[in-house]
Short mmCIF file of C-alpha atoms and ligand atoms in Angstrom, two decimals:
data_model
loop_
_atom_site.label_atom_id
_atom_site.label_comp_id
_atom_site.label_asym_id
_atom_site.label_seq_id
_atom_site.Cartn_x
_atom_site.Cartn_y
_atom_site.Cartn_z
CA UNK O 908 -171.10 30.74 139.16
CA UNK O 909 -171.58 27.18 140.39
CA UNK O 910 -168.10 27.14 141.94
CA UNK O 911 -167.95 24.78 144.93
CA UNK O 912 -167.04 26.44 148.22
CA UNK O 913 -166.33 24.96 151.66
CA UNK O 914 -169.72 26.10 152.98
CA UNK O 915 -171.42 23.81 150.47
CA UNK O 916 -170.06 20.82 152.43
CA UNK O 917 -169.23 18.76 149.33
CA UNK O 918 -167.33 15.60 150.20
CA UNK O 919 -166.12 12.52 148.33
CA UNK O 920 -164.90 9.15 149.55
CA UNK O 921 -161.35 8.05 148.75
CA UNK O 922 -163.04 5.10 147.03
CA UNK O 923 -165.08 7.29 144.68
CA UNK O 924 -162.65 9.29 142.57
CA UNK O 925 -160.13 6.55 143.41
CA UNK O 926 -162.31 3.90 141.75
CA UNK O 927 -160.20 1.96 139.23
CA UNK O 928 -163.11 0.91 137.02
CA UNK O 929 -163.27 -2.79 137.82
CA UNK O 930 -166.60 -4.49 137.18
CA UNK O 931 -167.78 -8.11 137.37
CA UNK O 932 -166.83 -8.56 133.69
CA UNK O 933 -163.68 -6.53 133.40
CA UNK O 934 -160.36 -5.68 134.96
CA UNK O 935 -159.38 -2.24 136.25
CA UNK O 936 -158.96 0.42 133.56
CA UNK O 937 -157.33 3.13 135.71
CA UNK O 938 -154.18 2.91 137.84
CA UNK O 939 -154.76 3.08 141.57
CA UNK O 940 -154.23 6.58 142.99
CA UNK O 941 -152.64 7.05 146.39
CA UNK O 942 -154.80 8.61 149.12
CA UNK O 943 -152.48 11.63 149.02
CA UNK O 944 -153.00 12.12 145.28
CA UNK O 945 -156.75 11.79 145.77
CA UNK O 946 -156.74 14.47 148.48
CA UNK O 947 -154.90 16.83 146.13
CA UNK O 948 -157.22 16.05 143.23
CA UNK O 949 -160.30 16.69 145.38
CA UNK O 950 -158.87 19.94 146.67
CA UNK O 951 -158.20 21.07 143.11
CA UNK O 952 -161.77 20.20 142.14
CA UNK O 953 -163.11 22.32 145.01
CA UNK O 954 -164.32 19.69 147.50
CA UNK O 955 -164.60 20.47 151.21
CA UNK O 956 -163.87 17.06 152.62
CA UNK O 957 -162.73 13.50 152.08
CA UNK O 958 -164.14 10.36 153.71
CA UNK O 959 -162.68 6.87 153.87
CA UNK O 960 -163.07 3.25 154.87
CA UNK O 961 -160.25 2.12 157.19
CA UNK O 962 -158.65 0.10 154.38
CA UNK O 963 -158.89 2.85 151.77
CA UNK O 964 -156.18 4.48 153.85
CA UNK O 965 -154.49 1.69 155.83
CA UNK O 966 -153.96 -1.68 154.11
CA UNK O 967 -155.61 -4.46 156.10
CA UNK O 968 -152.28 -6.10 156.95
CA UNK O 969 -150.31 -2.91 157.76
CA UNK O 970 -148.09 -2.93 160.85
CA UNK O 971 -148.54 -0.34 163.58
CA UNK O 972 -145.51 1.59 162.33
CA UNK O 973 -146.83 1.59 158.74
CA UNK O 974 -150.19 2.81 159.99
CA UNK O 975 -148.66 5.70 161.90
CA UNK O 976 -146.58 6.78 158.89
CA UNK O 977 -149.63 6.70 156.58
CA UNK O 978 -151.72 8.67 159.07
CA UNK O 979 -148.99 11.30 159.50
CA UNK O 980 -148.64 11.72 155.70
CA UNK O 981 -152.41 11.92 155.29
CA UNK O 982 -152.68 14.55 158.02
CA UNK O 983 -150.03 16.57 156.21
CA UNK O 984 -151.95 16.37 152.92
CA UNK O 985 -155.10 17.54 154.73
CA UNK O 986 -153.22 20.43 156.30
CA UNK O 987 -151.63 21.37 152.95
CA UNK O 988 -154.96 21.39 151.09
CA UNK O 989 -157.38 22.50 153.83
CA UNK O 990 -159.57 19.42 153.28
CA UNK O 991 -161.27 17.91 156.33
CA UNK O 992 -162.51 14.40 157.17
CA UNK O 993 -166.19 14.68 158.20
CA UNK O 994 -167.01 10.96 157.99
CA UNK O 995 -165.28 7.61 158.38
CA UNK O 996 -166.43 4.04 158.00
CA UNK O 997 -165.27 0.42 158.10
CA UNK O 998 -164.70 -1.92 155.21
CA UNK O 999 -166.66 -4.96 156.36
CA UNK O 1000 -167.18 -6.41 152.88
CA UNK O 1001 -164.02 -6.74 150.75
CA UNK O 1002 -161.99 -9.32 152.62
CA UNK O 1003 -162.94 -13.01 152.20
CA UNK O 1004 -163.48 -13.20 155.97
CA UNK O 1005 -166.73 -11.27 155.42
CA UNK O 1006 -168.08 -13.60 152.72
CA UNK O 1007 -171.12 -14.39 154.94
CA UNK O 1008 -171.43 -10.95 156.46
CA UNK O 1009 -169.73 -9.20 159.36
CA UNK O 1010 -171.99 -8.39 162.34
CA UNK O 1011 -174.51 -10.92 161.00
CA UNK O 1012 -172.15 -13.72 160.00
CA UNK O 1013 -173.16 -17.13 161.30
CA UNK O 1014 -169.57 -17.49 162.55
CA UNK O 1015 -169.13 -15.92 166.02
CA UNK O 1016 -165.39 -15.43 165.37
CA UNK O 1017 -166.19 -13.33 162.30
CA UNK O 1018 -168.76 -11.32 164.29
CA UNK O 1019 -166.18 -10.63 167.01
CA UNK O 1020 -163.52 -9.76 164.42
CA UNK O 1021 -165.95 -7.30 162.81
CA UNK O 1022 -166.40 -5.58 166.17
CA UNK O 1023 -162.64 -5.42 166.70
CA UNK O 1024 -162.06 -4.05 163.19
CA UNK O 1025 -164.77 -1.42 163.64
CA UNK O 1026 -163.37 -0.23 166.98
CA UNK O 1027 -159.96 0.18 165.36
CA UNK O 1028 -161.51 2.01 162.43
CA UNK O 1029 -163.40 4.29 164.83
CA UNK O 1030 -160.08 5.08 166.52
CA UNK O 1031 -158.67 6.01 163.11
CA UNK O 1032 -161.70 8.12 162.17
CA UNK O 1033 -161.60 9.96 165.49
CA UNK O 1034 -157.88 10.62 165.10
CA UNK O 1035 -158.56 12.30 161.76
CA UNK O 1036 -161.45 14.39 163.08
CA UNK O 1037 -164.48 12.53 161.69
CA UNK O 1038 -167.78 13.31 163.41
CA UNK O 1039 -170.09 10.96 161.55
CA UNK O 1040 -169.47 7.21 161.46
CA UNK O 1041 -171.23 5.31 158.69
CA UNK O 1042 -172.36 1.68 158.79
CA UNK O 1043 -173.06 0.19 155.41
CA UNK O 1044 -173.69 -3.55 155.78
CA UNK O 1045 -173.08 -4.62 152.24
CA UNK O 1046 -172.54 -8.27 153.12
CA UNK O 1047 -175.13 -8.36 155.91
CA UNK O 1048 -177.59 -10.53 154.03
CA UNK O 1049 -178.16 -13.81 152.28
CA UNK O 1050 -178.43 -15.63 148.98
CA UNK O 1051 -180.45 -18.38 150.64
CA UNK O 1052 -182.50 -18.06 153.80
CA UNK O 1053 -182.08 -21.78 154.43
CA UNK O 1054 -179.01 -21.19 156.57
CA UNK O 1055 -179.66 -18.04 158.58
CA UNK O 1056 -182.58 -16.61 160.47
CA UNK O 1057 -183.32 -12.90 159.97
CA UNK O 1058 -184.25 -12.82 163.67
CA UNK O 1059 -180.75 -14.04 164.65
CA UNK O 1060 -179.19 -11.61 162.19
CA UNK O 1061 -181.25 -8.73 163.56
CA UNK O 1062 -180.29 -9.63 167.13
CA UNK O 1063 -176.59 -9.84 166.27
CA UNK O 1064 -176.68 -6.55 164.37
CA UNK O 1065 -178.48 -4.86 167.28
CA UNK O 1066 -175.99 -6.24 169.82
CA UNK O 1067 -173.06 -5.07 167.68
CA UNK O 1068 -174.43 -1.54 167.38
CA UNK O 1069 -175.25 -1.38 171.10
CA UNK O 1070 -171.68 -2.49 171.87
CA UNK O 1071 -170.20 0.10 169.51
CA UNK O 1072 -172.43 2.89 170.89
CA UNK O 1073 -171.00 2.07 174.33
CA UNK O 1074 -167.48 2.12 172.89
CA UNK O 1075 -168.25 5.52 171.36
CA UNK O 1076 -169.32 6.82 174.79
CA UNK O 1077 -166.46 5.12 176.62
CA UNK O 1078 -163.85 6.69 174.32
CA UNK O 1079 -165.61 10.06 174.31
CA UNK O 1080 -165.59 10.11 170.50
CA UNK O 1081 -169.02 11.66 170.17
CA UNK O 1082 -169.60 10.09 166.74
CA UNK O 1083 -173.05 10.22 165.22
CA UNK O 1084 -173.68 6.77 163.74
CA UNK O 1085 -175.38 6.74 160.33
CA UNK O 1086 -176.85 3.48 159.02
CA UNK O 1087 -176.93 3.10 155.24
CA UNK O 1088 -179.57 0.84 153.72
CA UNK O 1089 -179.24 -0.95 150.39
CA UNK O 1090 -181.66 -3.55 149.02
CA UNK O 1091 -179.15 -5.88 147.35
CA UNK O 1092 -175.66 -6.07 145.84
CA UNK O 1093 -173.31 -7.58 146.74
CA UNK O 1094 -175.72 -9.93 148.59
CA UNK O 1095 -178.87 -11.18 146.90
CA UNK O 1096 -180.87 -9.67 149.77
CA UNK O 1097 -179.39 -7.28 152.30
CA UNK O 1098 -181.08 -7.00 155.70
CA UNK O 1099 -182.90 -3.74 156.51
CA UNK O 1100 -183.10 -2.90 152.79
CA UNK O 1101 -184.52 0.61 152.90
CA UNK O 1102 -184.06 3.82 154.86
CA UNK O 1103 -187.51 3.28 156.36
CA UNK O 1104 -186.49 -0.18 157.61
CA UNK O 1105 -183.37 1.34 159.19
CA UNK O 1106 -185.46 3.98 160.95
CA UNK O 1107 -187.66 1.26 162.44
CA UNK O 1108 -184.61 -0.69 163.57
CA UNK O 1109 -182.95 2.32 165.21
CA UNK O 1110 -185.86 2.66 167.61
CA UNK O 1111 -184.96 -0.80 169.02
CA UNK O 1112 -181.38 0.17 169.99
CA UNK O 1113 -180.10 1.05 173.47
CA UNK O 1114 -178.95 4.52 172.36
CA UNK O 1115 -181.35 5.51 169.56
CA UNK O 1116 -180.44 9.20 169.85
CA UNK O 1117 -176.85 8.36 168.80
CA UNK O 1118 -177.93 6.59 165.61
CA UNK O 1119 -179.42 8.01 162.41
CA UNK O 1120 -179.30 7.20 158.71
CA UNK O 1121 -177.17 7.76 155.63
CA UNK O 1122 -179.65 7.41 152.75
CA UNK O 1123 -178.24 6.95 149.24
CA UNK O 1124 -180.03 7.98 146.05
CA UNK O 1125 -179.02 4.85 144.12
CA UNK O 1126 -180.03 2.46 146.86
CA UNK O 1127 -183.65 3.62 147.01
CA UNK O 1128 -183.76 3.89 143.21
CA UNK O 1129 -182.52 0.30 142.83
CA UNK O 1130 -185.61 -0.65 144.84
CA UNK O 1131 -187.83 1.58 142.69
CA UNK O 1132 -188.58 3.96 145.58
CA UNK O 1133 -188.89 7.73 145.83
CA UNK O 1134 -185.63 8.91 147.39
CA UNK O 1135 -186.83 12.35 148.46
CA UNK O 1136 -189.69 10.76 150.37
CA UNK O 1137 -187.25 8.54 152.28
CA UNK O 1138 -185.03 11.54 153.03
CA UNK O 1139 -188.05 13.53 154.24
CA UNK O 1140 -189.03 10.75 156.63
CA UNK O 1141 -185.48 10.63 157.99
CA UNK O 1142 -185.40 14.40 158.36
CA UNK O 1143 -188.77 14.43 160.12
CA UNK O 1144 -187.44 11.85 162.60
CA UNK O 1145 -184.33 13.98 163.27
CA UNK O 1146 -182.22 11.20 161.77
CA UNK O 1147 -180.68 12.65 158.61
CA UNK O 1148 -177.07 12.47 159.84
CA UNK O 1149 -175.44 12.08 156.41
CA UNK O 1150 -176.42 11.60 152.76
CA UNK O 1151 -174.89 9.73 149.82
CA UNK O 1152 -175.54 11.47 146.50
CA UNK O 1153 -175.19 9.70 143.17
CA UNK O 1154 -177.53 8.45 140.47
CA UNK O 1155 -178.84 5.30 138.95
CA UNK O 1156 -181.31 3.99 136.39
CA UNK O 1157 -184.29 2.59 138.31
CA UNK O 1158 -184.21 -1.10 139.07
CA UNK O 1159 -180.74 -1.73 137.60
CA UNK O 1160 -177.51 -3.03 139.10
CA UNK O 1161 -175.56 -0.72 141.41
CA UNK O 1162 -174.38 2.01 139.00
CA UNK O 1163 -173.07 4.83 141.22
CA UNK O 1164 -173.42 7.43 138.46
CA UNK O 1165 -172.48 11.09 138.79
CA UNK O 1166 -175.09 13.01 140.80
CA UNK O 1167 -177.92 14.08 138.49
CA UNK O 1168 -176.61 12.04 135.56
CA UNK O 1169 -179.85 10.13 135.16
CA UNK O 1170 -182.85 11.37 137.14
CA UNK O 1171 -182.76 15.15 136.95
CA UNK O 1172 -186.25 15.67 138.33
CA UNK O 1173 -185.63 13.50 141.40
CA UNK O 1174 -182.29 15.24 141.93
CA UNK O 1175 -184.06 18.60 141.74
CA UNK O 1176 -186.67 17.63 144.35
CA UNK O 1177 -183.91 16.34 146.59
CA UNK O 1178 -181.72 19.44 146.40
CA UNK O 1179 -184.77 21.65 146.86
CA UNK O 1180 -185.73 19.65 149.93
CA UNK O 1181 -182.27 19.69 151.52
CA UNK O 1182 -181.85 23.40 150.94
CA UNK O 1183 -185.33 24.35 152.11
CA UNK O 1184 -185.24 22.41 155.37
CA UNK O 1185 -181.74 23.70 156.11
CA UNK O 1186 -179.84 20.40 156.15
CA UNK O 1187 -176.35 21.27 157.39
CA UNK O 1188 -174.52 17.96 157.02
CA UNK O 1189 -172.15 16.79 154.31
CA UNK O 1190 -173.31 16.49 150.73
CA UNK O 1191 -171.31 13.35 150.12
CA UNK O 1192 -170.92 12.07 146.57
CA UNK O 1193 -170.77 8.29 146.75
CA UNK O 1194 -170.35 7.80 143.04
CA UNK O 1195 -167.67 6.96 140.52
CA UNK O 1196 -166.80 7.88 136.98
CA UNK O 1197 -167.87 5.72 134.04
CA UNK O 1198 -165.47 2.89 133.32
CA UNK O 1199 -164.66 4.67 130.06
CA UNK O 1200 -163.20 7.67 131.91
CA UNK O 1201 -159.50 8.49 132.05
CA UNK O 1202 -158.05 10.57 134.86
CA UNK O 1203 -159.06 13.88 133.25
CA UNK O 1204 -162.57 12.62 132.84
CA UNK O 1205 -162.60 11.51 136.50
CA UNK O 1206 -161.94 15.15 137.40
CA UNK O 1207 -164.85 16.16 135.15
CA UNK O 1208 -166.97 13.60 136.98
CA UNK O 1209 -166.13 15.12 140.39
CA UNK O 1210 -166.72 18.67 139.20
CA UNK O 1211 -169.96 17.61 137.53
CA UNK O 1212 -171.40 16.20 140.78
CA UNK O 1213 -170.88 19.50 142.58
CA UNK O 1214 -171.83 21.71 139.65
CA UNK O 1215 -175.13 19.90 139.12
CA UNK O 1216 -175.97 20.23 142.81
CA UNK O 1217 -175.36 23.99 142.66
CA UNK O 1218 -177.31 24.40 139.43
CA UNK O 1219 -180.26 22.56 140.98
CA UNK O 1220 -179.97 24.73 144.07
CA UNK O 1221 -180.36 27.75 141.82
CA UNK O 1222 -183.30 26.11 140.04
CA UNK O 1223 -184.97 25.63 143.43
CA UNK O 1224 -184.60 29.37 144.08
CA UNK O 1225 -186.11 30.08 140.65
CA UNK O 1226 -189.01 27.78 141.49
CA UNK O 1227 -189.71 29.75 144.66
CA UNK O 1228 -189.46 33.09 142.82
CA UNK O 1229 -191.60 32.11 139.82
CA UNK O 1230 -194.91 33.98 140.07
CA UNK O 1231 -196.90 31.65 137.86
CA UNK O 1232 -195.68 28.59 139.74
CA UNK O 1233 -196.35 30.18 143.10
CA UNK O 1234 -199.83 31.31 142.03
CA UNK O 1235 -200.65 27.74 141.00
CA UNK O 1236 -199.35 26.44 144.31
CA UNK O 1237 -201.48 28.97 146.17
CA UNK O 1238 -204.52 27.75 144.23
CA UNK O 1239 -203.67 24.10 144.92
CA UNK O 1240 -203.19 24.68 148.63
CA UNK O 1241 -206.04 27.18 149.13
CA UNK O 1242 -207.54 26.92 152.61
CA UNK O 1243 -210.46 29.06 153.84
CA UNK O 1244 -209.85 27.87 157.41
CA UNK O 1245 -213.38 26.46 157.75
CA UNK O 1246 -212.07 23.00 158.67
CA UNK O 1247 -209.64 24.22 161.33
CA UNK O 1248 -212.02 23.45 164.21
CA UNK O 1249 -211.80 19.76 163.28
CA UNK O 1250 -208.02 19.41 163.06
CA UNK O 1251 -205.38 19.16 165.74
CA UNK O 1252 -205.63 17.17 168.92
CA UNK O 1253 -208.59 14.98 169.66
CA UNK O 1254 -211.51 15.90 171.89
CA UNK O 1255 -214.88 14.23 172.32
CA UNK O 1256 -216.63 17.46 171.31
CA UNK O 1257 -214.52 17.80 168.19
CA UNK O 1258 -215.26 14.22 167.17
CA UNK O 1259 -219.00 14.76 167.71
CA UNK O 1260 -218.99 18.01 165.75
CA UNK O 1261 -217.07 16.43 162.86
CA UNK O 1262 -219.42 13.45 162.76
CA UNK O 1263 -222.34 15.90 162.54
CA UNK O 1264 -220.80 18.02 159.76
CA UNK O 1265 -222.33 17.49 156.35
CA UNK O 1266 -219.88 17.32 153.43
CA UNK O 1267 -220.80 17.80 149.78
CA UNK O 1268 -218.78 14.76 148.74
CA UNK O 1269 -219.81 14.85 145.09
CA UNK O 1270 -218.73 18.46 144.64
CA UNK O 1271 -215.48 17.79 146.51
CA UNK O 1272 -214.81 14.88 144.20
CA UNK O 1273 -215.31 17.08 141.13
CA UNK O 1274 -212.43 19.36 141.98
CA UNK O 1275 -209.32 18.75 139.90
CA UNK O 1276 -205.80 19.92 140.60
CA UNK O 1277 -203.62 21.62 137.94
CA UNK O 1278 -200.65 19.35 138.50
CA UNK O 1279 -200.17 18.85 134.76
CA UNK O 1280 -199.75 22.58 134.29
CA UNK O 1281 -197.51 22.87 137.33
CA UNK O 1282 -195.33 19.95 136.29
CA UNK O 1283 -194.92 21.32 132.76
CA UNK O 1284 -193.80 24.65 134.23
CA UNK O 1285 -191.28 22.77 136.34
CA UNK O 1286 -190.02 20.86 133.29
CA UNK O 1287 -189.63 24.11 131.35
CA UNK O 1288 -187.79 25.64 134.28
CA UNK O 1289 -185.44 22.66 134.44
CA UNK O 1290 -184.94 22.72 130.67
CA UNK O 1291 -183.91 26.35 130.90
CA UNK O 1292 -186.67 27.97 128.84
CA UNK O 1293 -188.26 29.86 131.79
C1 GCO P 2662 -172.15 0.82 148.05
C2 GCO P 2662 -172.23 1.72 149.25
C3 GCO P 2662 -170.90 2.08 149.79
C4 GCO P 2662 -170.97 2.76 151.14
C5 GCO P 2662 -169.61 2.93 151.69
C6 GCO P 2662 -169.56 3.79 152.91
O1 GCO P 2662 -173.16 0.68 147.38
O2 GCO P 2662 -171.10 0.25 147.79
O3 GCO P 2662 -172.96 2.85 148.89
O4 GCO P 2662 -170.23 2.89 148.87
O5 GCO P 2662 -171.60 4.00 151.05
O6 GCO P 2662 -169.13 1.67 152.00
O7 GCO P 2662 -170.19 3.21 153.92
MN1 MN P 2663 -174.02 2.55 146.95
MN1 MN P 2664 -173.09 4.72 149.86
#
């Protein structure tokens, strides 16, 4: 039970289980693991795939020969373990060159360098079989708006993505681009801070069909938003190309907790949603173990992410099979069909008929909904007493 299998599409970034536990107040607590060791650890834990930023795999100053050797060794580890690389991305935030952003830096040389670095990272991702290419603009923002216009930044970001979409076509890579929103951290304010903002922005691109989103639980929770609602909007728009699963106390700093570690109810709604709509992409855990963890505990962290997902998937099935819950839902959603003539597409006749209809507003307003009862049943189901 709850054993991860390849068909579950569970993936981790090299940077997640490989996280050394540095924070703004403290030095690393775990030794760095090589990408090869991480691949073996993930395989042992039961993951399906591994994702990376260019520099998780290839040091930023590596020579061409060093790069080729690293790629060959990595390919061997993938072949030995059966792990695949579904997603790749670019590190456009660690190096000092990106201190004022990458595609939105005020310095045109930095903007051009960011394009060059991303093309090279796309080459690397394509070589290792990635199909989704993530853009997380962690430094694309400001501390003060005195020095940069959000209109300029938006224009530069749009031009960069248009350029890279053309590169994607030109090279025949066929990547789906997935934009990842985050409200803040490491910048005070990051542009396009929510999944909804990203969806609006995508519509302004030259190749909107090529570009979707990579929503992350923690990022919407940092902003106090309902993650499942954001995911539903992305799904409805045909834009849920990837998803970053983790957890987070609402409104706090960027915590990247194990999936389901904090907000079990939200995690339940999310898993239920993904499973019910038939989302087929990666379930990517963009999280890391507590700083207190040693290597054994890091393994527990990775297993815990997947196990919780599978437990919640089972809970969603229980929810659908629970007669009392389903009877309540039927009551809540009861529909005698009498309003059907007024719904659907507009016509003059329909509008006239609806304007003439007389509603018993007071009686309608007296009807309650048994959401308390329903929610308590859900809580009892999640707590394991149903
Ligand atoms: C964060 C982000 C990153 C991105 C990663 C891949 O808060 O640091 O979630 O982990 O997901 O850079 O694009
Ligand atoms: Mn994050
Ligand atoms: Mn992320």
